[in-house]
CSV table of C-alpha atoms and ligand atoms in Angstrom, one decimal:
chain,number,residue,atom,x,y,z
A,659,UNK,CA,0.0,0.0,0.0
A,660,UNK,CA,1.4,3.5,-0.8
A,661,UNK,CA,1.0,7.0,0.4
A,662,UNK,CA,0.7,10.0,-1.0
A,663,UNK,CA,1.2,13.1,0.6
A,664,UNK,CA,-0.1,16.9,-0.7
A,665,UNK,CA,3.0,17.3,-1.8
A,666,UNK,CA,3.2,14.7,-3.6
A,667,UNK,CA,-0.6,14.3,-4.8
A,668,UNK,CA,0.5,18.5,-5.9
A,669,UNK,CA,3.8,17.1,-8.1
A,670,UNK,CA,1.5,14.6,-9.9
A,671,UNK,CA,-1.9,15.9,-10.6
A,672,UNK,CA,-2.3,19.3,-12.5
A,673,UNK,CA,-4.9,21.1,-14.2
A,674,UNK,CA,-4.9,19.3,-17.7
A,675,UNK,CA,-4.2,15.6,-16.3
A,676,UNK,CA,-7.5,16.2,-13.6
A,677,UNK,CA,-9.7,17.5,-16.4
A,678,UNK,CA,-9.0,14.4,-18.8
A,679,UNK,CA,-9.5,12.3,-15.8
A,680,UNK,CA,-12.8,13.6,-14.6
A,681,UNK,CA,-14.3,13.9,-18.2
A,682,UNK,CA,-13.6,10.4,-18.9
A,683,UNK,CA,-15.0,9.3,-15.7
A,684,UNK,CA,-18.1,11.4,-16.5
A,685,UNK,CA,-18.3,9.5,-19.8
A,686,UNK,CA,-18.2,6.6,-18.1
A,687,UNK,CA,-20.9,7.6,-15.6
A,688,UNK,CA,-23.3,8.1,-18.7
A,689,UNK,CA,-22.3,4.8,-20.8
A,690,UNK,CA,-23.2,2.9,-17.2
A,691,UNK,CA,-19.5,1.7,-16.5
A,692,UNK,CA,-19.4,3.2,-13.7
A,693,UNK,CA,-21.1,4.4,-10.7
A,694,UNK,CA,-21.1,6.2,-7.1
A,695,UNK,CA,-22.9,5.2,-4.1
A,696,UNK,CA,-24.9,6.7,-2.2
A,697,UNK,CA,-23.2,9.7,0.0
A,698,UNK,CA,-23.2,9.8,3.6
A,699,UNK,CA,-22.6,13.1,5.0
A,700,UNK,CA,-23.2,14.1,8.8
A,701,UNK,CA,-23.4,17.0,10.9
A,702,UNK,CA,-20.4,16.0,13.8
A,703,UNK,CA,-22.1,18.2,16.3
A,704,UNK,CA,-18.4,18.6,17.0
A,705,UNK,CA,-16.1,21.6,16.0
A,706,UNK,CA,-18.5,22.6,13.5
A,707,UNK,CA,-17.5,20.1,11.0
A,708,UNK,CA,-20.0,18.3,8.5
A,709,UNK,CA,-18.1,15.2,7.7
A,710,UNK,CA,-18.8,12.6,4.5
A,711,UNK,CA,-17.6,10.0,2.8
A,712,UNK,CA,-18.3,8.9,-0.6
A,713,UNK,CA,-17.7,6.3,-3.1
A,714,UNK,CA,-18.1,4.4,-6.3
A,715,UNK,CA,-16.9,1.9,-8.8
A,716,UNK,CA,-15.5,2.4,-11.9
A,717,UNK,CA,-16.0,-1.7,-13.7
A,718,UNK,CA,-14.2,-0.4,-16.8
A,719,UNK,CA,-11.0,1.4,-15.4
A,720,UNK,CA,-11.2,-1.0,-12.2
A,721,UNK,CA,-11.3,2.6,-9.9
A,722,UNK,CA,-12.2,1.6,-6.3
A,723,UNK,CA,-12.4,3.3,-3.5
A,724,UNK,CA,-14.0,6.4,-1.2
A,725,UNK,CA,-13.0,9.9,-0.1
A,726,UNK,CA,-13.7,10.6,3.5
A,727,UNK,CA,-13.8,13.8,5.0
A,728,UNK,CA,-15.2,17.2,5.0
A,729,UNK,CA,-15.3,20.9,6.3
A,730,UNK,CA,-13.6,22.2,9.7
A,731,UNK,CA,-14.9,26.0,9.5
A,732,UNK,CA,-12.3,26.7,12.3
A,733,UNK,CA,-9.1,25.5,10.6
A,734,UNK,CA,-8.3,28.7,8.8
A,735,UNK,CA,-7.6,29.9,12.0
A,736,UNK,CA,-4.8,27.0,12.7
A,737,UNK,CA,-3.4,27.9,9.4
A,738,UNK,CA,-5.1,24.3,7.9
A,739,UNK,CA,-7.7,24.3,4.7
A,740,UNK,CA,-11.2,24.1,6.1
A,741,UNK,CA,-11.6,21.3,3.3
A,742,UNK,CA,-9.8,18.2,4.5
A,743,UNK,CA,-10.4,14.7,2.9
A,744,UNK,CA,-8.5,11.7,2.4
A,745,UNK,CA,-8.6,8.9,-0.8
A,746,UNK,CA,-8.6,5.2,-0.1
A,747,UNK,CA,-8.1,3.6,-3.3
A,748,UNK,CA,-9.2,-0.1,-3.4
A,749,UNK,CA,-8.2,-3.6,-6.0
A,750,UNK,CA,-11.1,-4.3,-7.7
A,751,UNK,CA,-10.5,-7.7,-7.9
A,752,UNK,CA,-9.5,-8.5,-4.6
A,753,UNK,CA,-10.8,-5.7,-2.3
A,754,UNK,CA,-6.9,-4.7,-0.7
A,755,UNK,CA,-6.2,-1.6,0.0
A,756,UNK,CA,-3.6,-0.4,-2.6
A,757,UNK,CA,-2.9,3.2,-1.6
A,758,UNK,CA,-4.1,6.4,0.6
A,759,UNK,CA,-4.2,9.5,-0.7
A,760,UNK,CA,-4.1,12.9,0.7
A,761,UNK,CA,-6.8,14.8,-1.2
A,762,UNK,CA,-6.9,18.5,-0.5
A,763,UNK,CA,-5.5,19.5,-3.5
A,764,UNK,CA,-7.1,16.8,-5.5
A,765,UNK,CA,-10.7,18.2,-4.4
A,766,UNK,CA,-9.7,21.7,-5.7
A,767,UNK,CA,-8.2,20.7,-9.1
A,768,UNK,CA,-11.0,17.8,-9.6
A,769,UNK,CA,-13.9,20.2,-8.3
A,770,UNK,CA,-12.1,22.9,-10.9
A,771,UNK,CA,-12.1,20.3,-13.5
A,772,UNK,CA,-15.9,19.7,-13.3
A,773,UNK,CA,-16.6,23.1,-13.7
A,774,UNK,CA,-13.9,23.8,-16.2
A,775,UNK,CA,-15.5,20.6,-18.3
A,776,UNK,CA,-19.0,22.2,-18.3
A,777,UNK,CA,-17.6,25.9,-19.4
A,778,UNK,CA,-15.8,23.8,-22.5
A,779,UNK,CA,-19.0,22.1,-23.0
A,780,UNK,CA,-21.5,24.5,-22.2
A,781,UNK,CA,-20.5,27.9,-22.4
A,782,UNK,CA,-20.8,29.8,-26.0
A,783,UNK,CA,-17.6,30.4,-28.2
A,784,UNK,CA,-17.7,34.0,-27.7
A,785,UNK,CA,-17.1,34.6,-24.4
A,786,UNK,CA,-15.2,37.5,-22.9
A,787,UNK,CA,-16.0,38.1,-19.4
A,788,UNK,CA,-15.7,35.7,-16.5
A,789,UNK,CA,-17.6,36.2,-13.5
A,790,UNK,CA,-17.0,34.7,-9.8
A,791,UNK,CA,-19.0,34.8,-6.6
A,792,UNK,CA,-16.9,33.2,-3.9
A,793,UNK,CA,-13.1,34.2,-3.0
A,794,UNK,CA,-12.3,31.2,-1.0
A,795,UNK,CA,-10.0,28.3,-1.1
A,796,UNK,CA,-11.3,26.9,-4.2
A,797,UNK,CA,-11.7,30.1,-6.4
A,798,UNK,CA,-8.0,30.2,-6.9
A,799,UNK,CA,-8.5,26.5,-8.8
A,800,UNK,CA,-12.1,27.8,-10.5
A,801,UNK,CA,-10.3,30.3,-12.3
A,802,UNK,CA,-6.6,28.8,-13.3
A,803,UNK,CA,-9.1,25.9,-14.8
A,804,UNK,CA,-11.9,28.1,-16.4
A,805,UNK,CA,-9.2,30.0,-18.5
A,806,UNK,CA,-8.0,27.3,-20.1
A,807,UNK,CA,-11.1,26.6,-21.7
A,808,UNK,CA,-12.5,30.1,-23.1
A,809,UNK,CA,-10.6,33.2,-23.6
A,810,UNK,CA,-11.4,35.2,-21.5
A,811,UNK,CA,-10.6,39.5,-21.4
A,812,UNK,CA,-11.4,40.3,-17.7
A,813,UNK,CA,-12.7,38.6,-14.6
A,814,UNK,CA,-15.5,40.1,-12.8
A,815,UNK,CA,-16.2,39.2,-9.0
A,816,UNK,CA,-18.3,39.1,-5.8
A,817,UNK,CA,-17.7,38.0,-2.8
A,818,UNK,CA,-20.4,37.8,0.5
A,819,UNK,CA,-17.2,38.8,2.3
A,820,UNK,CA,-15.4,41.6,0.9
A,821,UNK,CA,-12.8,41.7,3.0
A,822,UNK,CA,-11.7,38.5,0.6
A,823,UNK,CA,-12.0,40.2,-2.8
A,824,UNK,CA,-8.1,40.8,-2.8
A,825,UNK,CA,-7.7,36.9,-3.3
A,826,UNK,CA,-9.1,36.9,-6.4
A,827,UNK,CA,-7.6,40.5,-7.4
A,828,UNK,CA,-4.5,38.5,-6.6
A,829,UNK,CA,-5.6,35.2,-8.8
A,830,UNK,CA,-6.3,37.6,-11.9
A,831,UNK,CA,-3.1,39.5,-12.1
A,832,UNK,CA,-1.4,35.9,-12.1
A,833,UNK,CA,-3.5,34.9,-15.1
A,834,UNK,CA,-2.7,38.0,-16.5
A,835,UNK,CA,-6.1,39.2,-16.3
A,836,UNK,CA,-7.6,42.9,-15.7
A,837,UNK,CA,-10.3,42.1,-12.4
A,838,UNK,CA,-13.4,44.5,-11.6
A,839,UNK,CA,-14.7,44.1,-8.2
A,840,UNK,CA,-19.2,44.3,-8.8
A,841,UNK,CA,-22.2,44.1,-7.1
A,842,UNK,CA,-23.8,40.5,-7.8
A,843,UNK,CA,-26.7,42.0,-9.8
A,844,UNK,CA,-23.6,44.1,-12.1
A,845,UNK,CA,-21.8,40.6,-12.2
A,846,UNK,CA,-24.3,38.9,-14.0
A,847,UNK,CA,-24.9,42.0,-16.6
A,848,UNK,CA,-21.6,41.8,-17.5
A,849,UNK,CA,-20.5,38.2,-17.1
A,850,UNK,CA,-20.6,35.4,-20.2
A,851,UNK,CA,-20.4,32.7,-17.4
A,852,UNK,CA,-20.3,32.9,-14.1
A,853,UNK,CA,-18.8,30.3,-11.3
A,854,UNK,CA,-20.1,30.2,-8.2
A,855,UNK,CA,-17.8,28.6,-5.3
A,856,UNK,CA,-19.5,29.6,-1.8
A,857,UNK,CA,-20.6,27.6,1.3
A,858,UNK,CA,-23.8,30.0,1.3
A,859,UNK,CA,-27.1,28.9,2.6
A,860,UNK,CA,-28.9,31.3,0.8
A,861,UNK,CA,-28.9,32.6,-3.2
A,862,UNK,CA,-27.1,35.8,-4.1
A,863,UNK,CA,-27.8,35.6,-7.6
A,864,UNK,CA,-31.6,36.2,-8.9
A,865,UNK,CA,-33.0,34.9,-12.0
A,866,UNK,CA,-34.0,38.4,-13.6
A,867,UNK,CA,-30.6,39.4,-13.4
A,868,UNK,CA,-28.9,36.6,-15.1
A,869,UNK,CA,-28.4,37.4,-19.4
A,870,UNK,CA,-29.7,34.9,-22.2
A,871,UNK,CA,-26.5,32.8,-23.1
A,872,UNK,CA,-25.1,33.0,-19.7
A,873,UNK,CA,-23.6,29.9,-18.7
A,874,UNK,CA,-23.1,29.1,-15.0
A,875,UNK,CA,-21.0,27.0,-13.2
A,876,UNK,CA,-22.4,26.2,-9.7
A,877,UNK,CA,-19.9,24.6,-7.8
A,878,UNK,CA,-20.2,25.3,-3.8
A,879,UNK,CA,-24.0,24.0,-3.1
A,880,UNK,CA,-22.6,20.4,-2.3
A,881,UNK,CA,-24.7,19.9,1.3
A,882,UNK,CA,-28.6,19.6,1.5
A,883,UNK,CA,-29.3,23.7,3.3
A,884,UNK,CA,-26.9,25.1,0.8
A,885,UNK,CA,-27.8,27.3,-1.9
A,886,UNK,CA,-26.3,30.2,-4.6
A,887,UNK,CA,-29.0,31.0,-7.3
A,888,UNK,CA,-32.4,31.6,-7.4
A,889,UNK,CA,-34.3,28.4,-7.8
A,890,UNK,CA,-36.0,30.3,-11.1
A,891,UNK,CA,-32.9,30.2,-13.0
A,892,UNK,CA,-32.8,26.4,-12.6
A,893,UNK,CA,-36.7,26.3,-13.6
A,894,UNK,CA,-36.2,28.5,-16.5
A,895,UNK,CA,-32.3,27.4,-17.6
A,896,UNK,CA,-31.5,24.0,-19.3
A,897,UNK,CA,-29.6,22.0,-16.2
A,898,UNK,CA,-26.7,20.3,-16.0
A,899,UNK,CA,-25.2,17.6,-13.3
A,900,UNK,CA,-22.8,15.3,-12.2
A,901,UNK,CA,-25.1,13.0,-10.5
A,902,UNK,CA,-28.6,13.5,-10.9
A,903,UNK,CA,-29.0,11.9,-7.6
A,904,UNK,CA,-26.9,14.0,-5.9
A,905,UNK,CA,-28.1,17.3,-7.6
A,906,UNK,CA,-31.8,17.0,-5.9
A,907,UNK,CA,-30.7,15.9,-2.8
A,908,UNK,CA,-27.5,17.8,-1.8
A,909,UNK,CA,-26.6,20.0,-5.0
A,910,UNK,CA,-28.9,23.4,-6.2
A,911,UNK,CA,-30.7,21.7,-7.5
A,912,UNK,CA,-32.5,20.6,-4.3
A,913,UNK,CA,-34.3,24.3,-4.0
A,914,UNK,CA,-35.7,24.1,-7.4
A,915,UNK,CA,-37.0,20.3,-7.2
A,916,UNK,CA,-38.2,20.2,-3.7
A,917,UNK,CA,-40.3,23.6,-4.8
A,918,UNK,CA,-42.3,21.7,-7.7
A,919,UNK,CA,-40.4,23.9,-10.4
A,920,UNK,CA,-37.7,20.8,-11.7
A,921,UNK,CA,-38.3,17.9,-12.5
A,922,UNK,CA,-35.3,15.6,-11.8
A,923,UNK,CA,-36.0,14.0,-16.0
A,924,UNK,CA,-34.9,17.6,-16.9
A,925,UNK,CA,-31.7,17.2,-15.4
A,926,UNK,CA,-28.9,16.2,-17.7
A,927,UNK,CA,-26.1,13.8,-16.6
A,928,UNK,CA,-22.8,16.0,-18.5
A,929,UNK,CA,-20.8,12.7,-19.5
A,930,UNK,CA,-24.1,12.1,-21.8
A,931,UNK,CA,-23.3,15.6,-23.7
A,932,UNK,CA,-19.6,14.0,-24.2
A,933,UNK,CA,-20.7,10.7,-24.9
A,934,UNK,CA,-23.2,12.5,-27.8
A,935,UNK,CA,-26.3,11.1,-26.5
A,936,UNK,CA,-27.5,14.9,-25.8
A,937,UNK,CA,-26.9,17.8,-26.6
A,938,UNK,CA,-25.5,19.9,-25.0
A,939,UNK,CA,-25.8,24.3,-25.4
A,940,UNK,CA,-29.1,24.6,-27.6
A,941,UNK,CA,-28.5,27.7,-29.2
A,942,UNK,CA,-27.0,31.1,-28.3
A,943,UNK,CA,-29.3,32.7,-25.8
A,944,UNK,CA,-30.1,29.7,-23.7
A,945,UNK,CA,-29.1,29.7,-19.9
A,946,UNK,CA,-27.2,26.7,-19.0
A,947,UNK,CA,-26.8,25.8,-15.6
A,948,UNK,CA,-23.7,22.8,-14.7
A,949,UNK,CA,-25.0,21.6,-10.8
A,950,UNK,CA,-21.3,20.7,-9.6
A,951,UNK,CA,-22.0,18.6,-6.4
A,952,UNK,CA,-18.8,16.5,-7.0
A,953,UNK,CA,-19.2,12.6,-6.7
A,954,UNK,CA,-16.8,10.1,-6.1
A,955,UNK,CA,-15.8,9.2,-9.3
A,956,UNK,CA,-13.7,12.5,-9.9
A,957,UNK,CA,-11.8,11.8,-6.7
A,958,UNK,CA,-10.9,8.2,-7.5
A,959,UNK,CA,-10.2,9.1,-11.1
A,960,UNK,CA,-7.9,11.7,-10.2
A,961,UNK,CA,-6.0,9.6,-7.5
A,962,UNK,CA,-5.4,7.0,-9.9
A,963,UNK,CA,-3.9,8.8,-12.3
A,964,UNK,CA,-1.7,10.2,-9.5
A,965,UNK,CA,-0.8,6.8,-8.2
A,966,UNK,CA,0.0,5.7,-11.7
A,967,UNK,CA,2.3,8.6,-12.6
A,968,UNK,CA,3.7,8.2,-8.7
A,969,UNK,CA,4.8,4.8,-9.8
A,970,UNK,CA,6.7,6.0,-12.9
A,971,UNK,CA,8.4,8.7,-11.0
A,972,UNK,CA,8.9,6.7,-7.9
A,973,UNK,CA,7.3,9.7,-5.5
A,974,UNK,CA,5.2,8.3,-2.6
A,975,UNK,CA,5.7,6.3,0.7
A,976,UNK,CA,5.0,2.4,1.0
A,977,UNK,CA,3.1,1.1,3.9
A,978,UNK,CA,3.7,-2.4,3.4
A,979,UNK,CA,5.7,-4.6,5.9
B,1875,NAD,P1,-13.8,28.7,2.0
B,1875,NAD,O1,-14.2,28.5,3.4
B,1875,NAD,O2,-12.3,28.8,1.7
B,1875,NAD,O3,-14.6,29.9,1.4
B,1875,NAD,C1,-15.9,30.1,1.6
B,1875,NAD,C2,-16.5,31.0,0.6
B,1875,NAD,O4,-17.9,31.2,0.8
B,1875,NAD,C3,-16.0,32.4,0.8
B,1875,NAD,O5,-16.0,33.1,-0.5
B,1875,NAD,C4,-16.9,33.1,1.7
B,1875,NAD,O6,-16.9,34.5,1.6
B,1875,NAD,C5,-18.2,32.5,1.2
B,1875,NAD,N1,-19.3,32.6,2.1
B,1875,NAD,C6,-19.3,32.1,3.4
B,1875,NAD,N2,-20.5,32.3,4.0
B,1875,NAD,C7,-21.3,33.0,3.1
B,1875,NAD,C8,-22.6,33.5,3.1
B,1875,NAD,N3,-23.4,33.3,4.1
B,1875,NAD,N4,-23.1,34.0,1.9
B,1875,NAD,C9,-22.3,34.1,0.8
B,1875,NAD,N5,-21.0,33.7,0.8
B,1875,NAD,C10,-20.5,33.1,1.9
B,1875,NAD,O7,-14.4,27.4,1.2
B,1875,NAD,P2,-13.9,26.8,-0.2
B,1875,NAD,O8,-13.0,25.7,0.0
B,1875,NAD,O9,-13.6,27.9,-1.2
B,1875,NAD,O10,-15.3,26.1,-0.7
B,1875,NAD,C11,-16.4,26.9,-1.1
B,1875,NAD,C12,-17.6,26.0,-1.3
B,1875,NAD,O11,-17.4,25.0,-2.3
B,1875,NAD,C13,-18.0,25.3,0.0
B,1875,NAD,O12,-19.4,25.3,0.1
B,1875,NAD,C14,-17.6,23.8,-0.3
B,1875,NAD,O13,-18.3,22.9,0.4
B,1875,NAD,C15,-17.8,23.8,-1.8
B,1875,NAD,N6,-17.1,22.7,-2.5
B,1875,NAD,C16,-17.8,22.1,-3.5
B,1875,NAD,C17,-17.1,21.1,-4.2
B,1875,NAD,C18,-17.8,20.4,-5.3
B,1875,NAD,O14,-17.4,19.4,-5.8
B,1875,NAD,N7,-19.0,20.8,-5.7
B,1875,NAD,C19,-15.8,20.8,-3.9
B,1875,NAD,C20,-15.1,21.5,-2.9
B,1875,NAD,C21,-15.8,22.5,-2.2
């Protein structure tokens, strides 16, 4: 059995390896090769952690395995990532443990992936403005991953907590891109797509705001209580998922389904759009909503690929006696 560190999982799995990975797990997901199970995610009642774990099967690239872990609100403060999780990566054929698999980093760049994957799908060809709402941990990874998929000729951003904003100020001028600090309601006027990456419990973004080809990328609602956007622009948009499971229980979905306005058949599974069995933008001034809730899959897909390329560089410490 082997184990990665951060650093290690950091030296092995970048932007472009994570976003092959998760789309052909996605594929995968909508060709019925593979699957996750269902999540379990808890309230600790202790240090104001919610704690999960979830996992799957991949039966065509034998991927195994779970992710356990969560969100430590207070960690910041102990100069640790509130987001802390763990991969356990599993043989297929006889059920040993083969490696475990520090997963901070592989959370940010497979969650970026996701979205990154539904702005190359999704999002029209002529886009020129990104929009974020959210300046935390992960927004760094939303935007390094979004540009590589669109050109974009400024960023645009909000964040609940303005206090934050210099973070992505900070992430812009490293992508050599000019960034505009904006209301929410100016942030969708001016935005071509817009990522959302916040651990709000209530939607900053209303549905009469949002422009006709926006595409959005709504990546923090990943806990049943969350939510980002008005449940209207889900109602009225054309909706996207990971895991149409997990999109009315625990993604944004939830808001919009549990209030009678979508129907979970009107939710789209991304890996069919690659696989060609749908399609995926309609035309130019449709809305298109991507439900990122993140499912196992991506984690195991992306911690295979860095145990693989651990093997050929020889990175990684061996547990076994
Ligand atoms: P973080 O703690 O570093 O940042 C939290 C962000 O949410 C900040 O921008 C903060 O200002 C904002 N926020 C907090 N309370 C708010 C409120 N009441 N209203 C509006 N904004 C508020 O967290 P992070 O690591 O950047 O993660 C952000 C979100 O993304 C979390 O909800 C996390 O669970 C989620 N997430 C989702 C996936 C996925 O696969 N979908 C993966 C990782 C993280």
């Amino acid at each position: 059995m082997l184990y990665l560190s951060e650093q290690d999982a950091r030296a092995l799995v970048g932007h472009e390896n994570a976003f092959g990975a998760v789309r052909e797990v996605f594929a995968s997901i909508a060709r019925g090769e593979a699957r996750n199970f269902p999540v379990v995610r808890e309230d600790l009642g202790h240090a104001g952690a919610v704690y999960g774990i979830k996992s799957g099967f991949d039966r065509l690239g034998k991927i195994l395995g779970l992710k356990s872990g969560g969100y430590w609100p207070g960690n910041e403060e102990r100069g640790l990532t509130n987001h802390q999780s763990t991969i356990t990566l599993f043989d297929a054929d006889t059920g040993q443990p083969l490696a475990a698999v520090a997963a901070n980093w592989l959370t940010a760049v497979r969650t970026a992936a996701a979205s990154a994957l539904s702005i190359d799908l999704l999002a029209r060809q002529d886009t020129e403005v990104l929009g974020i709402v959210g300046a935390g941990f992960q927004s760094r990874f939303q935007l390094e991953a979004a540009v590589r998929r669109r050109k974009f000729r400024e960023i645009v951003g909000w964040n609940f907590h303005a206090d934050m904003l210099p973070n992505l100020e900070r992430t812009a001028a490293d992508l050599g891109l000019p960034f505009r600090a904006v209301t929410p309601q100016e942030l969708c006027a001016s935005a071509d797509v817009i990522i959302t990456i916040t651990s709000a419990a209530s939607a900053h973004l209303e549905a009469g705001w949002i422009r006709p080809g926006t595409h959005i990328a709504c990546m923090g609602t990943d806990t049943r209580g969350k939510q980002e956007l008005d449940p209207e622009i889900l109602a009225l948009g054309s909706v996207f998922t990971d895991e149409v499971e997990q999109s009315i229980s625990i993604g944004e979905a939830q808001h919009a389904f549990a209030a009678g306005r979508l129907r979970r058949d009107a939710i789209c599974q991304i890996g069919r759009v690659i696989v060609g069995e749908r399609l995926g933008r309609a035309s130019d001034d449709e809305v298109t909503v991507f439900d990122g809730t993140g499912v196992a899959l991506q984690d195991l897909a992306v911690a295979k690929i860095a145990l693989e390329a651990a093997a050929a560089q020889e990175l990684g410490k061996s547990l076994t006696a």
